[in-house]
mmCIF file with all atom_site columns, C-alpha atoms in Angstrom:
data_model
loop_
_atom_site.group_PDB
_atom_site.id
_atom_site.type_symbol
_atom_site.label_atom_id
_atom_site.label_alt_id
_atom_site.label_comp_id
_atom_site.label_asym_id
_atom_site.label_entity_id
_atom_site.label_seq_id
_atom_site.pdbx_PDB_ins_code
_atom_site.Cartn_x
_atom_site.Cartn_y
_atom_site.Cartn_z
_atom_site.occupancy
_atom_site.B_iso_or_equiv
_atom_site.pdbx_formal_charge
_atom_site.auth_seq_id
_atom_site.auth_comp_id
_atom_site.auth_asym_id
_atom_site.auth_atom_id
_atom_site.pdbx_PDB_model_num
ATOM 1   C CA . UNK A 1 1   ? 0.000   0.000  0.000   1.00 98.00 ? 52  UNK A CA 1
ATOM 2   C CA . UNK A 1 2   ? 1.169   3.507  -0.882  1.00 98.00 ? 53  UNK A CA 1
ATOM 3   C CA . UNK A 1 3   ? -0.014  6.405  1.278   1.00 98.00 ? 54  UNK A CA 1
ATOM 4   C CA . UNK A 1 4   ? -0.025  10.033 0.161   1.00 98.00 ? 55  UNK A CA 1
ATOM 5   C CA . UNK A 1 5   ? -0.630  12.590 2.915   1.00 98.00 ? 56  UNK A CA 1
ATOM 6   C CA . UNK A 1 6   ? -1.267  16.330 3.156   1.00 97.00 ? 57  UNK A CA 1
ATOM 7   C CA . UNK A 1 7   ? -2.162  18.682 6.009   1.00 95.00 ? 58  UNK A CA 1
ATOM 8   C CA . UNK A 1 8   ? -4.282  21.832 6.099   1.00 94.00 ? 59  UNK A CA 1
ATOM 9   C CA . UNK A 1 9   ? -3.972  24.207 9.049   1.00 91.00 ? 60  UNK A CA 1
ATOM 10  C CA . UNK A 1 10  ? -6.935  26.078 10.489  1.00 89.00 ? 61  UNK A CA 1
ATOM 11  C CA . UNK A 1 11  ? -7.018  28.709 13.238  1.00 84.00 ? 62  UNK A CA 1
ATOM 12  C CA . UNK A 1 12  ? -6.741  26.280 16.153  1.00 82.00 ? 63  UNK A CA 1
ATOM 13  C CA . UNK A 1 13  ? -6.493  22.834 14.566  1.00 90.00 ? 64  UNK A CA 1
ATOM 14  C CA . UNK A 1 14  ? -5.424  20.937 11.475  1.00 93.00 ? 65  UNK A CA 1
ATOM 15  C CA . UNK A 1 15  ? -6.862  18.312 9.180   1.00 95.00 ? 66  UNK A CA 1
ATOM 16  C CA . UNK A 1 16  ? -4.584  15.644 7.787   1.00 97.00 ? 67  UNK A CA 1
ATOM 17  C CA . UNK A 1 17  ? -5.845  13.629 4.834   1.00 98.00 ? 68  UNK A CA 1
ATOM 18  C CA . UNK A 1 18  ? -4.483  10.476 3.324   1.00 98.00 ? 69  UNK A CA 1
ATOM 19  C CA . UNK A 1 19  ? -5.186  8.523  0.194   1.00 98.00 ? 70  UNK A CA 1
ATOM 20  C CA . UNK A 1 20  ? -4.093  4.925  -0.119  1.00 98.00 ? 71  UNK A CA 1
ATOM 21  C CA . UNK A 1 21  ? -3.477  3.231  -3.433  1.00 98.00 ? 72  UNK A CA 1
ATOM 22  C CA . UNK A 1 22  ? -1.871  0.077  -4.758  1.00 98.00 ? 73  UNK A CA 1
ATOM 23  C CA . UNK A 1 23  ? -0.095  1.099  -7.949  1.00 98.00 ? 74  UNK A CA 1
ATOM 24  C CA . UNK A 1 24  ? 1.682   4.247  -9.055  1.00 98.00 ? 75  UNK A CA 1
ATOM 25  C CA . UNK A 1 25  ? -0.516  4.639  -12.140 1.00 97.00 ? 76  UNK A CA 1
ATOM 26  C CA . UNK A 1 26  ? -3.805  4.235  -10.222 1.00 98.00 ? 77  UNK A CA 1
ATOM 27  C CA . UNK A 1 27  ? -6.422  6.820  -11.164 1.00 98.00 ? 78  UNK A CA 1
ATOM 28  C CA . UNK A 1 28  ? -8.526  6.407  -8.030  1.00 98.00 ? 79  UNK A CA 1
ATOM 29  C CA . UNK A 1 29  ? -7.587  5.735  -4.418  1.00 98.00 ? 80  UNK A CA 1
ATOM 30  C CA . UNK A 1 30  ? -8.381  2.561  -2.538  1.00 98.00 ? 81  UNK A CA 1
ATOM 31  C CA . UNK A 1 31  ? -9.317  4.670  0.466   1.00 98.00 ? 82  UNK A CA 1
ATOM 32  C CA . UNK A 1 32  ? -9.554  8.315  1.575   1.00 98.00 ? 83  UNK A CA 1
ATOM 33  C CA . UNK A 1 33  ? -9.015  9.010  5.285   1.00 98.00 ? 84  UNK A CA 1
ATOM 34  C CA . UNK A 1 34  ? -8.932  12.056 7.572   1.00 97.00 ? 85  UNK A CA 1
ATOM 35  C CA . UNK A 1 35  ? -7.825  12.923 11.088  1.00 96.00 ? 86  UNK A CA 1
ATOM 36  C CA . UNK A 1 36  ? -8.341  16.141 13.033  1.00 95.00 ? 87  UNK A CA 1
ATOM 37  C CA . UNK A 1 37  ? -5.510  17.445 15.169  1.00 92.00 ? 88  UNK A CA 1
ATOM 38  C CA . UNK A 1 38  ? -6.042  19.909 18.000  1.00 90.00 ? 89  UNK A CA 1
ATOM 39  C CA . UNK A 1 39  ? -3.313  21.866 19.760  1.00 82.00 ? 90  UNK A CA 1
ATOM 40  C CA . UNK A 1 40  ? -1.223  22.200 16.612  1.00 80.00 ? 91  UNK A CA 1
ATOM 41  C CA . UNK A 1 41  ? 2.214   23.726 17.119  1.00 72.00 ? 92  UNK A CA 1
ATOM 42  C CA . UNK A 1 42  ? 2.873   27.169 15.711  1.00 71.00 ? 93  UNK A CA 1
ATOM 43  C CA . UNK A 1 43  ? 4.983   27.422 12.596  1.00 67.00 ? 94  UNK A CA 1
ATOM 44  C CA . UNK A 1 44  ? 8.683   27.932 13.331  1.00 64.00 ? 95  UNK A CA 1
ATOM 45  C CA . UNK A 1 45  ? 11.027  28.842 10.501  1.00 61.00 ? 96  UNK A CA 1
ATOM 46  C CA . UNK A 1 46  ? 13.373  25.962 9.733   1.00 60.00 ? 97  UNK A CA 1
ATOM 47  C CA . UNK A 1 47  ? 11.383  23.585 11.960  1.00 63.00 ? 98  UNK A CA 1
ATOM 48  C CA . UNK A 1 48  ? 8.357   22.821 9.799   1.00 68.00 ? 99  UNK A CA 1
ATOM 49  C CA . UNK A 1 49  ? 8.612   19.141 10.669  1.00 67.00 ? 100 UNK A CA 1
ATOM 50  C CA . UNK A 1 50  ? 7.743   19.898 14.310  1.00 72.00 ? 101 UNK A CA 1
ATOM 51  C CA . UNK A 1 51  ? 4.331   21.134 13.152  1.00 77.00 ? 102 UNK A CA 1
ATOM 52  C CA . UNK A 1 52  ? 3.602   18.661 10.372  1.00 87.00 ? 103 UNK A CA 1
ATOM 53  C CA . UNK A 1 53  ? 4.950   15.352 11.674  1.00 90.00 ? 104 UNK A CA 1
ATOM 54  C CA . UNK A 1 54  ? 2.552   14.966 14.647  1.00 93.00 ? 105 UNK A CA 1
ATOM 55  C CA . UNK A 1 55  ? -0.328  15.321 12.183  1.00 95.00 ? 106 UNK A CA 1
ATOM 56  C CA . UNK A 1 56  ? 0.994   12.564 9.909   1.00 97.00 ? 107 UNK A CA 1
ATOM 57  C CA . UNK A 1 57  ? 1.726   10.295 12.864  1.00 96.00 ? 108 UNK A CA 1
ATOM 58  C CA . UNK A 1 58  ? -1.826  10.778 14.163  1.00 96.00 ? 109 UNK A CA 1
ATOM 59  C CA . UNK A 1 59  ? -3.261  9.662  10.822  1.00 97.00 ? 110 UNK A CA 1
ATOM 60  C CA . UNK A 1 60  ? -1.013  6.583  10.814  1.00 98.00 ? 111 UNK A CA 1
ATOM 61  C CA . UNK A 1 61  ? -2.059  5.745  14.379  1.00 97.00 ? 112 UNK A CA 1
ATOM 62  C CA . UNK A 1 62  ? -5.778  6.505  13.944  1.00 97.00 ? 113 UNK A CA 1
ATOM 63  C CA . UNK A 1 63  ? -6.014  4.051  11.048  1.00 98.00 ? 114 UNK A CA 1
ATOM 64  C CA . UNK A 1 64  ? -3.302  1.617  12.172  1.00 97.00 ? 115 UNK A CA 1
ATOM 65  C CA . UNK A 1 65  ? -1.462  2.068  8.871   1.00 97.00 ? 116 UNK A CA 1
ATOM 66  C CA . UNK A 1 66  ? 1.839   0.517  7.884   1.00 96.00 ? 117 UNK A CA 1
ATOM 67  C CA . UNK A 1 67  ? 2.260   1.571  4.263   1.00 98.00 ? 118 UNK A CA 1
ATOM 68  C CA . UNK A 1 68  ? 5.045   0.346  2.013   1.00 98.00 ? 119 UNK A CA 1
ATOM 69  C CA . UNK A 1 69  ? 5.846   3.950  0.991   1.00 98.00 ? 120 UNK A CA 1
ATOM 70  C CA . UNK A 1 70  ? 4.631   7.363  2.173   1.00 98.00 ? 121 UNK A CA 1
ATOM 71  C CA . UNK A 1 71  ? 4.423   10.350 -0.178  1.00 98.00 ? 122 UNK A CA 1
ATOM 72  C CA . UNK A 1 72  ? 4.487   13.700 1.608   1.00 98.00 ? 123 UNK A CA 1
ATOM 73  C CA . UNK A 1 73  ? 3.816   17.239 0.432   1.00 95.00 ? 124 UNK A CA 1
ATOM 74  C CA . UNK A 1 74  ? 7.267   18.694 1.043   1.00 92.00 ? 125 UNK A CA 1
ATOM 75  C CA . UNK A 1 75  ? 10.919  17.788 1.138   1.00 92.00 ? 126 UNK A CA 1
ATOM 76  C CA . UNK A 1 76  ? 12.844  14.829 2.478   1.00 93.00 ? 127 UNK A CA 1
ATOM 77  C CA . UNK A 1 77  ? 16.114  16.770 2.349   1.00 89.00 ? 128 UNK A CA 1
ATOM 78  C CA . UNK A 1 78  ? 16.657  20.497 1.901   1.00 81.00 ? 129 UNK A CA 1
ATOM 79  C CA . UNK A 1 79  ? 18.973  22.266 -0.544  1.00 70.00 ? 130 UNK A CA 1
ATOM 80  C CA . UNK A 1 80  ? 22.445  21.389 -1.755  1.00 70.00 ? 131 UNK A CA 1
ATOM 81  C CA . UNK A 1 81  ? 23.521  20.634 1.810   1.00 74.00 ? 132 UNK A CA 1
ATOM 82  C CA . UNK A 1 82  ? 20.832  17.932 2.067   1.00 73.00 ? 133 UNK A CA 1
ATOM 83  C CA . UNK A 1 83  ? 19.692  19.102 5.490   1.00 84.00 ? 134 UNK A CA 1
ATOM 84  C CA . UNK A 1 84  ? 17.012  16.857 7.010   1.00 89.00 ? 135 UNK A CA 1
ATOM 85  C CA . UNK A 1 85  ? 13.516  17.990 6.098   1.00 91.00 ? 136 UNK A CA 1
ATOM 86  C CA . UNK A 1 86  ? 10.111  16.678 7.129   1.00 92.00 ? 137 UNK A CA 1
ATOM 87  C CA . UNK A 1 87  ? 10.554  13.475 5.132   1.00 95.00 ? 138 UNK A CA 1
ATOM 88  C CA . UNK A 1 88  ? 13.896  12.576 6.690   1.00 96.00 ? 139 UNK A CA 1
ATOM 89  C CA . UNK A 1 89  ? 12.573  13.289 10.191  1.00 95.00 ? 140 UNK A CA 1
ATOM 90  C CA . UNK A 1 90  ? 9.503   11.139 9.514   1.00 97.00 ? 141 UNK A CA 1
ATOM 91  C CA . UNK A 1 91  ? 11.701  8.327  8.144   1.00 98.00 ? 142 UNK A CA 1
ATOM 92  C CA . UNK A 1 92  ? 13.822  8.386  11.293  1.00 97.00 ? 143 UNK A CA 1
ATOM 93  C CA . UNK A 1 93  ? 10.763  8.514  13.559  1.00 97.00 ? 144 UNK A CA 1
ATOM 94  C CA . UNK A 1 94  ? 9.393   5.430  11.780  1.00 97.00 ? 145 UNK A CA 1
ATOM 95  C CA . UNK A 1 95  ? 12.646  3.573  12.557  1.00 97.00 ? 146 UNK A CA 1
ATOM 96  C CA . UNK A 1 96  ? 13.814  3.828  8.933   1.00 97.00 ? 147 UNK A CA 1
ATOM 97  C CA . UNK A 1 97  ? 11.348  1.095  7.960   1.00 97.00 ? 148 UNK A CA 1
ATOM 98  C CA . UNK A 1 98  ? 9.124   2.999  5.510   1.00 98.00 ? 149 UNK A CA 1
ATOM 99  C CA . UNK A 1 99  ? 10.604  4.834  2.511   1.00 98.00 ? 150 UNK A CA 1
ATOM 100 C CA . UNK A 1 100 ? 9.486   8.446  2.170   1.00 98.00 ? 151 UNK A CA 1
ATOM 101 C CA . UNK A 1 101 ? 9.079   10.378 -1.075  1.00 98.00 ? 152 UNK A CA 1
ATOM 102 C CA . UNK A 1 102 ? 8.738   14.137 -0.826  1.00 97.00 ? 153 UNK A CA 1
ATOM 103 C CA . UNK A 1 103 ? 6.975   16.022 -3.599  1.00 97.00 ? 154 UNK A CA 1
ATOM 104 C CA . UNK A 1 104 ? 7.223   19.802 -3.343  1.00 94.00 ? 155 UNK A CA 1
ATOM 105 C CA . UNK A 1 105 ? 5.576   22.358 -5.613  1.00 92.00 ? 156 UNK A CA 1
ATOM 106 C CA . UNK A 1 106 ? 8.056   25.148 -4.925  1.00 86.00 ? 157 UNK A CA 1
ATOM 107 C CA . UNK A 1 107 ? 11.822  25.163 -4.934  1.00 83.00 ? 158 UNK A CA 1
ATOM 108 C CA . UNK A 1 108 ? 13.660  25.352 -1.643  1.00 78.00 ? 159 UNK A CA 1
ATOM 109 C CA . UNK A 1 109 ? 16.661  27.665 -1.822  1.00 75.00 ? 160 UNK A CA 1
ATOM 110 C CA . UNK A 1 110 ? 19.548  25.838 -3.430  1.00 70.00 ? 161 UNK A CA 1
ATOM 111 C CA . UNK A 1 111 ? 17.325  22.934 -4.517  1.00 68.00 ? 162 UNK A CA 1
ATOM 112 C CA . UNK A 1 112 ? 19.273  20.513 -6.658  1.00 66.00 ? 163 UNK A CA 1
ATOM 113 C CA . UNK A 1 113 ? 18.193  20.544 -10.302 1.00 75.00 ? 164 UNK A CA 1
ATOM 114 C CA . UNK A 1 114 ? 18.450  16.744 -10.158 1.00 84.00 ? 165 UNK A CA 1
ATOM 115 C CA . UNK A 1 115 ? 15.318  16.726 -7.991  1.00 89.00 ? 166 UNK A CA 1
ATOM 116 C CA . UNK A 1 116 ? 13.178  18.315 -10.721 1.00 92.00 ? 167 UNK A CA 1
ATOM 117 C CA . UNK A 1 117 ? 10.424  16.278 -12.350 1.00 95.00 ? 168 UNK A CA 1
ATOM 118 C CA . UNK A 1 118 ? 8.482   17.705 -15.281 1.00 95.00 ? 169 UNK A CA 1
ATOM 119 C CA . UNK A 1 119 ? 5.081   16.133 -15.863 1.00 94.00 ? 170 UNK A CA 1
ATOM 120 C CA . UNK A 1 120 ? 2.735   16.563 -18.775 1.00 88.00 ? 171 UNK A CA 1
ATOM 121 C CA . UNK A 1 121 ? 3.417   19.710 -20.735 1.00 88.00 ? 172 UNK A CA 1
ATOM 122 C CA . UNK A 1 122 ? 4.206   21.772 -17.652 1.00 91.00 ? 173 UNK A CA 1
ATOM 123 C CA . UNK A 1 123 ? 7.235   24.031 -17.815 1.00 92.00 ? 174 UNK A CA 1
ATOM 124 C CA . UNK A 1 124 ? 7.252   24.166 -14.010 1.00 94.00 ? 175 UNK A CA 1
ATOM 125 C CA . UNK A 1 125 ? 8.816   21.195 -12.186 1.00 95.00 ? 176 UNK A CA 1
ATOM 126 C CA . UNK A 1 126 ? 7.887   19.297 -9.090  1.00 96.00 ? 177 UNK A CA 1
ATOM 127 C CA . UNK A 1 127 ? 10.779  18.747 -6.696  1.00 95.00 ? 178 UNK A CA 1
ATOM 128 C CA . UNK A 1 128 ? 11.138  15.100 -5.685  1.00 96.00 ? 179 UNK A CA 1
ATOM 129 C CA . UNK A 1 129 ? 13.408  13.948 -2.866  1.00 95.00 ? 180 UNK A CA 1
ATOM 130 C CA . UNK A 1 130 ? 13.497  10.570 -1.156  1.00 97.00 ? 181 UNK A CA 1
ATOM 131 C CA . UNK A 1 131 ? 14.950  8.414  1.579   1.00 97.00 ? 182 UNK A CA 1
ATOM 132 C CA . UNK A 1 132 ? 14.868  4.625  1.885   1.00 98.00 ? 183 UNK A CA 1
ATOM 133 C CA . UNK A 1 133 ? 14.509  4.422  -1.886  1.00 97.00 ? 184 UNK A CA 1
ATOM 134 C CA . UNK A 1 134 ? 16.732  5.671  -4.714  1.00 96.00 ? 185 UNK A CA 1
ATOM 135 C CA . UNK A 1 135 ? 16.147  9.203  -5.927  1.00 94.00 ? 186 UNK A CA 1
ATOM 136 C CA . UNK A 1 136 ? 15.759  8.120  -9.556  1.00 96.00 ? 187 UNK A CA 1
ATOM 137 C CA . UNK A 1 137 ? 13.284  5.394  -8.601  1.00 98.00 ? 188 UNK A CA 1
ATOM 138 C CA . UNK A 1 138 ? 11.256  7.945  -6.618  1.00 98.00 ? 189 UNK A CA 1
ATOM 139 C CA . UNK A 1 139 ? 11.272  10.359 -9.556  1.00 97.00 ? 190 UNK A CA 1
ATOM 140 C CA . UNK A 1 140 ? 10.158  7.548  -11.889 1.00 98.00 ? 191 UNK A CA 1
ATOM 141 C CA . UNK A 1 141 ? 7.284   6.671  -9.536  1.00 98.00 ? 192 UNK A CA 1
ATOM 142 C CA . UNK A 1 142 ? 6.057   10.266 -9.397  1.00 98.00 ? 193 UNK A CA 1
ATOM 143 C CA . UNK A 1 143 ? 6.464   10.637 -13.169 1.00 97.00 ? 194 UNK A CA 1
ATOM 144 C CA . UNK A 1 144 ? 4.398   7.495  -13.738 1.00 97.00 ? 195 UNK A CA 1
ATOM 145 C CA . UNK A 1 145 ? 1.478   8.593  -11.545 1.00 98.00 ? 196 UNK A CA 1
ATOM 146 C CA . UNK A 1 146 ? -1.877  9.083  -13.226 1.00 97.00 ? 197 UNK A CA 1
ATOM 147 C CA . UNK A 1 147 ? -2.736  12.478 -14.665 1.00 96.00 ? 198 UNK A CA 1
ATOM 148 C CA . UNK A 1 148 ? -1.857  14.626 -17.648 1.00 93.00 ? 199 UNK A CA 1
ATOM 149 C CA . UNK A 1 149 ? -0.815  17.697 -15.696 1.00 94.00 ? 200 UNK A CA 1
ATOM 150 C CA . UNK A 1 150 ? 1.984   18.800 -13.399 1.00 96.00 ? 201 UNK A CA 1
ATOM 151 C CA . UNK A 1 151 ? 0.325   17.406 -10.274 1.00 96.00 ? 202 UNK A CA 1
ATOM 152 C CA . UNK A 1 152 ? -0.613  13.720 -10.312 1.00 98.00 ? 203 UNK A CA 1
ATOM 153 C CA . UNK A 1 153 ? -4.321  12.973 -9.882  1.00 98.00 ? 204 UNK A CA 1
ATOM 154 C CA . UNK A 1 154 ? -3.998  11.355 -6.446  1.00 98.00 ? 205 UNK A CA 1
ATOM 155 C CA . UNK A 1 155 ? -1.757  14.111 -5.066  1.00 98.00 ? 206 UNK A CA 1
ATOM 156 C CA . UNK A 1 156 ? -4.316  16.687 -6.194  1.00 97.00 ? 207 UNK A CA 1
ATOM 157 C CA . UNK A 1 157 ? -6.998  14.619 -4.488  1.00 98.00 ? 208 UNK A CA 1
ATOM 158 C CA . UNK A 1 158 ? -5.215  14.436 -1.118  1.00 98.00 ? 209 UNK A CA 1
ATOM 159 C CA . UNK A 1 159 ? -4.623  18.202 -1.276  1.00 97.00 ? 210 UNK A CA 1
ATOM 160 C CA . UNK A 1 160 ? -8.378  18.800 -1.822  1.00 97.00 ? 211 UNK A CA 1
ATOM 161 C CA . UNK A 1 161 ? -9.335  16.312 0.888   1.00 97.00 ? 212 UNK A CA 1
ATOM 162 C CA . UNK A 1 162 ? -7.279  17.938 3.643   1.00 94.00 ? 213 UNK A CA 1
ATOM 163 C CA . UNK A 1 163 ? -8.804  21.335 2.779   1.00 92.00 ? 214 UNK A CA 1
ATOM 164 C CA . UNK A 1 164 ? -12.386 20.106 2.927   1.00 86.00 ? 215 UNK A CA 1
ATOM 165 C CA . UNK A 1 165 ? -11.980 17.637 5.804   1.00 62.00 ? 216 UNK A CA 1
#
């Protein structure tokens, strides 16, 4: 099972959504799930993972999930220096047992051009980073996901689901 997750922050809580699917080219999810998180940490520059990770962990715990791979909205590593991002912190928290693929819509300063993935006819890349799986394999997976546009169908879906949840 592959799990894609995204989080939407409200005034005093957050909604984390997940979509599970079996194959990278799947058009529809096997399941759509949501969790509500209260007492969300405030955003701290350079420490995004401290806000986002508890939300993802709650979803995993609420639904007793042990996916084969998790796709996050964000980075696994940051910039040329490969500083640990949300994905790396999540990987370590999960005892390095579940590979993490990060898919970001905007470039982090000094993002490596090797992380760019162009989908469809888009001139604007996605930035794909990974841990527990080879970078090129992760990029191939994201490239092969269903959808004709820059954002794969199921990643668009999880983004919509966390906003409406």
